[in-house]
Amino acid sequence: MHPGKDDACVLRLEDVTKVYSGIVAVRHANLALRRGAVNVLVGENGAGKSTLMRIIAGVEKPSIGRILMDGEEVEFHSPADAQRHGIGMVFQELNLFGNLSVAENIFATREIMRGVRGIDHRAQVEKANHFLDKLDAGINAETLVEDLPIGQQQLVEIAKAISLDTRILILDEPTSALSAAEVDVLFKVIGELKAQGVAIVYISHRLEELMRIGDYITVLRDGQITGHAMVRDIDTKWIVRSMIGSDAKDFAKSVDHRLGEEIFRAEDICLPRKTGGLAVDHVSISVRAGEVLGIYGLMGAGRSEFFECVMGQHAHSTGSIRVGGVEVAGRDTSRRIREGLALIPEDRQREGLVQALSIASNLTLASLDRFVRFGFHIAGERERSAIKSAIRDLSIKAPNPDFEVTSMSGGNQQKVVIGKALMTEPKVLLMDEPSRGIDVGAKADVFRTMRRLAGEGLAILFSTSDLEEVMALSDRIAVMSNGRLVAVIDRRDATEELIVKASAEGHKTTRELAQ
Amino acid sequence: MTTATTTTDATDVSSGSVLLTLMKLRTFIALFAVIAFFSIFAPNFLSTANIILMSKHVALNAFLAMGMTFVIITGGIDLSVGSIVGLCGMVAGGLILNGIDLQFGFTVYFNIVEVCLITLAVGVAIGAINGLLITKLNVAPFIATLGTLYVARGFALLSSDGQTFPNLVGKPELATTGFAFLGSGRVLGLPVSIWILIVVALAAAYVAKYTPIGRHIFAVGGNERAARMSGIRVDRVKMFVYMFSGFCAAIVGLVISSELMASHPATGNSFELNAIAAAVLGGTSMSGGRGTIGGTIIGAFVIGILSDGLVMMGISSFWQMVIKGIVIIVAVVVDQAQRRLQQQVTLMQLAKKG
């Protein structure tokens, strides 16, 4: 793993470890970035790629370890510090000011001044247009960023990074919102930068892209570097193997039970994207009682959007949904919940919990109607006993249900969100990334709960971008890519490679269509 | 941070808890402080007559503050209540004096109960307009209610060309007498307006604690997205709080014109600010999700006693404004400090458990 005395090495991380409160995000990582090459970084969500890059970009400081630049130890106290050393980064979440123009965004914090006469807007626009033309973006530097579709915003972000005139350019999933043609242009620009000797760090989930553009590849798993190689020496199988490893995590054993009748059917679900195209593209799927359907897909594959359509969160979505053979008539979330659907949202803090309320109030929030007497009075006894049994069934570690929900750990908060959904007595449970951001023990609890519920005859659809999880928990695996359902595979026939390949399917076909 | 938690021992935690309890009780403490202060320095402050008079003043603000509390808990604001007070007073006065002119020689008069009900309906209707603007047309609450503030005040002035409707005794043959009962009547020695306040306050506190709509009000203010995801009909909840706020304002309009036996279109000017102050003083968080009816009532009493007491001490009304402002700012500063301390104490308790 030590590249030795390599002249081409511009920046090196030595034995870097990063610890957040209780969680080791990166452990003992050694990484060398070579100039004039594309250094690819892969790994599953939460493997520590982004943390590593944030350390290089000066956003985070390593807990232990050194950063060497041209053989000399450096310390970055802020992103501006790293920028002075010639490091630029395009973040996965776009960091743009929607209310400012493209040029103003590109030159934010380093405006071109005309002394006391203020900002030289004309020079900024001229220069910005120069960088945008390089990317063939077809964007006018004077437009407001918020008026641009998301793909073009990503190009603006890239143009901004290029304009920094960097020696090291980090691109964190730069193509997630780009069309095939735009990706080609980006790759051309990357090629030019490479020729100028810039070291490029490229993070992506799309293995195809990595194979096409990468020179060196580094694989991360659970915060550790598990593989390092030249791209030309390896194949996708090697990547998948290094990404997943062989040591199994603690998954609940799938209990054998008979599947019941088909209880959930979604037909032709479509959701137009704000910026054109379809976020959910004619998805049809059915699930039987007692079945666990895992939906695998990369970020932006349309899984969350599909779940939101099912729950009636989008007024302009189309298609039909049946629960127990009866078409769901209600258009809004509260009627859908009454008809037997329930969702555990992906973003616990923003969509799952009311932070100001107690653990108890959060649990019963969606099902208060069950405890009402005379049409308006909440019967305290009935509510309390239901809360008690939910806390017991889900093994929520809540010392006092009247405490604020934020006083618990992430895993227990997630159990509260699950409890809230279960209290509505659903027939179909949708879980959007149920294991995100919770510790290993809570994860195991959540998985056990899922199996138990399936055993009790609930139909469960869950989404994940964790290969291992989808393989271990599902009875059937559906793969979504670019808004489309590209494959539904029976558990017995599924292999990791098959799933990874399918998850990039949606992008490939758009590329073929584009040509 | 880690070193701080490891070195803190049990005494620090308990002293933190004591301080926290004191801060939680701050509105009570403030109430006792102003009462103690004025009973020493203001003559006749503790006489029964004065207490009842003050309570009547406080009641007016307390009604508005209760409506405001629900609105603020959902994360909104209602600036129109002062104008609704004015308009509802004019509606009641106009109906008693002039009835409704049907244009072709007939005039419809309502009896006094009907007048009151119609007035309340007008208040609720303006609240409904606020709610519709905010939920269906997506106007920010501040702007929507600022708009209705002007519109309602304008209609109040138009209704009489800016004149006062005087002498609302009514005529026995039209069954419009007895309006004075609301403002100056007494039942079991207490003014009627106080009785109404007690009833409405108990009902509001009950709604907040024991009904689904009450729980939903807190949920919407705490996290609107999560509330929507949980199947709560957020729009309905918002409609409810603005309509309730309008209802409370209509009560105040009725009580004031009944006390004066006259309706003046400028009545209620800037009442909304006093109501917001009372709610905030009572621990309602302007960012939504937190607040209690009981706290708001105490807040209204603190503000009311403060201004009446200062008048009795003969302190200039200009100084009164300064003092009131300082009290409100201090209240919010303490509120923030309590929030921070609360988090620290929770963290320490978690750390102690391991």
Short mmCIF file of C-alpha atoms in Angstrom, two decimals, chain B residues 86-291:
data_model
loop_
_atom_site.label_atom_id
_atom_site.label_comp_id
_atom_site.label_asym_id
_atom_site.label_seq_id
_atom_site.Cartn_x
_atom_site.Cartn_y
_atom_site.Cartn_z
CA GLY B 86 -61.88 46.92 16.47
CA LEU B 87 -63.98 45.52 13.63
CA CYS B 88 -65.93 43.14 15.86
CA GLY B 89 -66.72 45.98 18.26
CA MET B 90 -68.07 47.98 15.31
CA VAL B 91 -70.09 45.00 14.06
CA ALA B 92 -71.72 44.57 17.45
CA GLY B 93 -72.32 48.29 17.88
CA GLY B 94 -73.68 48.69 14.37
CA LEU B 95 -76.07 45.74 14.71
CA ILE B 96 -77.45 47.02 18.00
CA LEU B 97 -77.86 50.62 16.88
CA ASN B 98 -78.73 50.35 13.22
CA GLY B 99 -79.43 46.71 12.37
CA ILE B 100 -78.88 45.67 8.77
CA ASP B 101 -80.46 47.91 6.17
CA LEU B 102 -81.84 45.72 3.38
CA GLN B 103 -81.95 48.67 0.93
CA PHE B 104 -85.70 48.46 0.12
CA GLY B 105 -87.12 50.08 3.18
CA PHE B 106 -86.70 47.19 5.57
CA THR B 107 -84.16 46.99 8.35
CA VAL B 108 -83.41 43.73 10.11
CA TYR B 109 -82.63 43.85 13.81
CA PHE B 110 -81.22 40.97 15.80
CA ASN B 111 -81.67 40.29 19.46
CA ILE B 112 -78.64 40.68 21.69
CA VAL B 113 -77.69 36.99 21.72
CA GLU B 114 -77.79 36.88 17.95
CA VAL B 115 -75.68 40.01 17.78
CA CYS B 116 -73.03 38.39 19.93
CA LEU B 117 -73.06 35.19 17.85
CA ILE B 118 -72.81 37.12 14.59
CA THR B 119 -69.90 39.13 15.99
CA LEU B 120 -68.09 35.95 17.03
CA ALA B 121 -68.74 34.52 13.57
CA VAL B 122 -67.15 37.60 11.99
CA GLY B 123 -64.03 37.09 14.11
CA VAL B 124 -63.83 33.42 13.18
CA ALA B 125 -64.40 34.29 9.51
CA ILE B 126 -61.47 36.72 9.46
CA GLY B 127 -59.37 34.03 11.13
CA ALA B 128 -60.49 31.64 8.40
CA ILE B 129 -59.40 34.14 5.75
CA ASN B 130 -55.98 34.33 7.44
CA GLY B 131 -55.85 30.54 7.47
CA LEU B 132 -56.81 30.20 3.82
CA LEU B 133 -54.23 32.77 2.76
CA ILE B 134 -51.55 30.92 4.70
CA THR B 135 -52.45 27.32 3.79
CA LYS B 136 -53.95 27.50 0.30
CA LEU B 137 -52.17 30.52 -1.14
CA ASN B 138 -48.89 29.99 0.70
CA VAL B 139 -48.62 33.54 2.00
CA ALA B 140 -46.20 33.87 4.93
CA PRO B 141 -48.22 34.28 8.16
CA PHE B 142 -46.55 37.60 8.95
CA ILE B 143 -47.60 39.10 5.61
CA ALA B 144 -51.06 37.50 5.42
CA THR B 145 -52.08 38.77 8.84
CA LEU B 146 -50.43 42.14 8.22
CA GLY B 147 -52.73 42.42 5.22
CA THR B 148 -55.85 41.51 7.15
CA LEU B 149 -54.72 43.92 9.89
CA TYR B 150 -55.11 46.80 7.44
CA VAL B 151 -58.22 45.45 5.75
CA ALA B 152 -60.09 44.82 9.00
CA ARG B 153 -59.12 48.20 10.43
CA GLY B 154 -60.18 49.86 7.20
CA PHE B 155 -63.60 48.22 7.29
CA ALA B 156 -63.99 49.17 10.95
CA LEU B 157 -63.38 52.83 10.06
CA LEU B 158 -65.59 52.63 6.95
CA SER B 159 -68.48 51.16 8.91
CA SER B 160 -69.08 54.44 10.70
CA ASP B 161 -66.99 56.86 8.67
CA GLY B 162 -64.58 56.91 11.57
CA GLN B 163 -67.27 57.89 14.07
CA THR B 164 -68.07 56.21 17.36
CA PHE B 165 -71.28 54.18 17.78
CA PRO B 166 -72.42 55.68 21.07
CA ASN B 167 -74.83 54.56 23.75
CA LEU B 168 -75.41 50.88 22.98
CA VAL B 169 -78.24 50.40 25.47
CA GLY B 170 -80.56 49.02 22.80
CA LYS B 171 -84.35 49.07 22.63
CA PRO B 172 -86.54 46.72 24.67
CA GLU B 173 -88.97 46.24 21.75
CA LEU B 174 -86.11 44.91 19.60
CA ALA B 175 -84.71 42.77 22.43
CA THR B 176 -81.36 44.49 22.02
CA THR B 177 -80.99 45.55 25.64
CA GLY B 178 -78.63 43.97 28.12
CA PHE B 179 -75.39 44.39 26.20
CA ALA B 180 -73.82 45.91 29.34
CA PHE B 181 -73.92 42.51 31.07
CA LEU B 182 -70.78 41.31 29.29
CA GLY B 183 -68.61 44.21 30.32
CA SER B 184 -69.95 45.25 33.71
CA GLY B 185 -72.18 42.39 34.90
CA ARG B 186 -71.12 40.21 37.80
CA VAL B 187 -71.79 36.59 38.68
CA LEU B 188 -70.95 35.43 42.21
CA GLY B 189 -69.01 38.64 42.73
CA LEU B 190 -66.70 38.16 39.75
CA PRO B 191 -67.00 40.18 36.53
CA VAL B 192 -68.55 38.26 33.63
CA SER B 193 -65.48 38.80 31.47
CA ILE B 194 -63.38 36.98 34.08
CA TRP B 195 -65.80 34.05 34.04
CA ILE B 196 -65.58 33.91 30.26
CA LEU B 197 -61.80 34.01 30.51
CA ILE B 198 -61.81 31.11 32.96
CA VAL B 199 -64.05 29.03 30.71
CA VAL B 200 -62.11 29.75 27.52
CA ALA B 201 -58.75 29.24 29.23
CA LEU B 202 -59.79 25.88 30.70
CA ALA B 203 -61.14 24.80 27.32
CA ALA B 204 -57.96 25.89 25.54
CA ALA B 205 -55.74 24.15 28.08
CA TYR B 206 -57.84 21.01 27.73
CA VAL B 207 -57.59 21.13 23.94
CA ALA B 208 -53.83 21.55 24.16
CA LYS B 209 -53.33 18.57 26.44
CA TYR B 210 -56.07 16.03 25.88
CA THR B 211 -57.24 16.23 22.28
CA PRO B 212 -55.69 15.10 18.99
CA ILE B 213 -55.96 18.60 17.52
CA GLY B 214 -53.94 19.93 20.45
CA ARG B 215 -51.22 17.36 19.97
CA HIS B 216 -51.25 18.12 16.26
CA ILE B 217 -50.75 21.84 16.93
CA PHE B 218 -47.52 21.07 18.75
CA ALA B 219 -46.42 18.57 16.11
CA VAL B 220 -46.96 21.01 13.25
CA GLY B 221 -44.93 23.67 15.02
CA GLY B 222 -42.23 21.23 16.07
CA ASN B 223 -41.61 19.71 12.66
CA GLU B 224 -44.11 20.43 9.92
CA ARG B 225 -42.61 17.92 7.49
CA ALA B 226 -42.67 15.09 10.00
CA ALA B 227 -46.23 16.02 10.92
CA ARG B 228 -47.27 15.82 7.28
CA MET B 229 -45.48 12.49 6.92
CA SER B 230 -47.34 11.18 9.97
CA GLY B 231 -50.63 11.84 8.26
CA ILE B 232 -51.54 14.99 10.15
CA ARG B 233 -53.66 17.33 8.08
CA VAL B 234 -51.41 20.33 8.55
CA ASP B 235 -53.71 22.74 6.70
CA ARG B 236 -56.65 21.92 8.94
CA VAL B 237 -54.57 22.45 12.04
CA LYS B 238 -53.45 25.85 10.82
CA MET B 239 -57.01 26.83 9.87
CA PHE B 240 -58.08 25.91 13.39
CA VAL B 241 -55.50 28.05 15.18
CA TYR B 242 -56.17 31.18 13.13
CA MET B 243 -59.92 30.76 13.50
CA PHE B 244 -59.52 30.31 17.25
CA SER B 245 -57.38 33.43 17.36
CA GLY B 246 -60.09 35.33 15.49
CA PHE B 247 -62.68 33.96 17.90
CA CYS B 248 -60.70 35.20 20.91
CA ALA B 249 -60.31 38.63 19.29
CA ALA B 250 -64.07 38.79 18.70
CA ILE B 251 -64.70 38.12 22.40
CA VAL B 252 -62.40 41.01 23.27
CA GLY B 253 -64.23 43.25 20.79
CA LEU B 254 -67.56 42.42 22.45
CA VAL B 255 -66.25 42.89 25.97
CA ILE B 256 -64.62 46.25 25.28
CA SER B 257 -67.65 47.76 23.55
CA SER B 258 -69.83 46.40 26.32
CA GLU B 259 -67.62 47.95 28.99
CA LEU B 260 -67.70 51.32 27.27
CA MET B 261 -71.25 50.89 25.94
CA ALA B 262 -69.85 52.35 22.74
CA SER B 263 -67.81 51.11 19.78
CA HIS B 264 -64.90 53.08 18.48
CA PRO B 265 -63.25 51.97 15.23
CA ALA B 266 -59.71 52.56 16.53
CA THR B 267 -60.20 50.16 19.45
CA GLY B 268 -57.57 47.46 19.73
CA ASN B 269 -54.78 49.35 18.05
CA SER B 270 -51.49 47.52 18.70
CA PHE B 271 -53.18 44.97 20.97
CA GLU B 272 -51.47 42.25 18.91
CA LEU B 273 -48.08 43.31 20.24
CA ASN B 274 -49.21 42.99 23.86
CA ALA B 275 -50.62 39.56 23.08
CA ILE B 276 -47.35 38.41 21.52
CA ALA B 277 -45.46 39.79 24.50
CA ALA B 278 -47.66 37.89 26.95
CA ALA B 279 -47.26 34.64 25.03
CA VAL B 280 -43.49 34.99 24.83
CA LEU B 281 -43.24 35.97 28.47
CA GLY B 282 -45.20 32.84 29.29
CA GLY B 283 -42.62 30.62 27.64
CA THR B 284 -44.03 30.24 24.12
CA SER B 285 -41.19 29.73 21.67
CA MET B 286 -41.36 31.97 18.59
CA SER B 287 -39.81 29.16 16.54
CA GLY B 288 -42.82 26.97 17.27
CA GLY B 289 -43.52 23.70 19.03
CA ARG B 290 -43.36 24.98 22.62
CA GLY B 291 -45.78 26.88 24.83
#
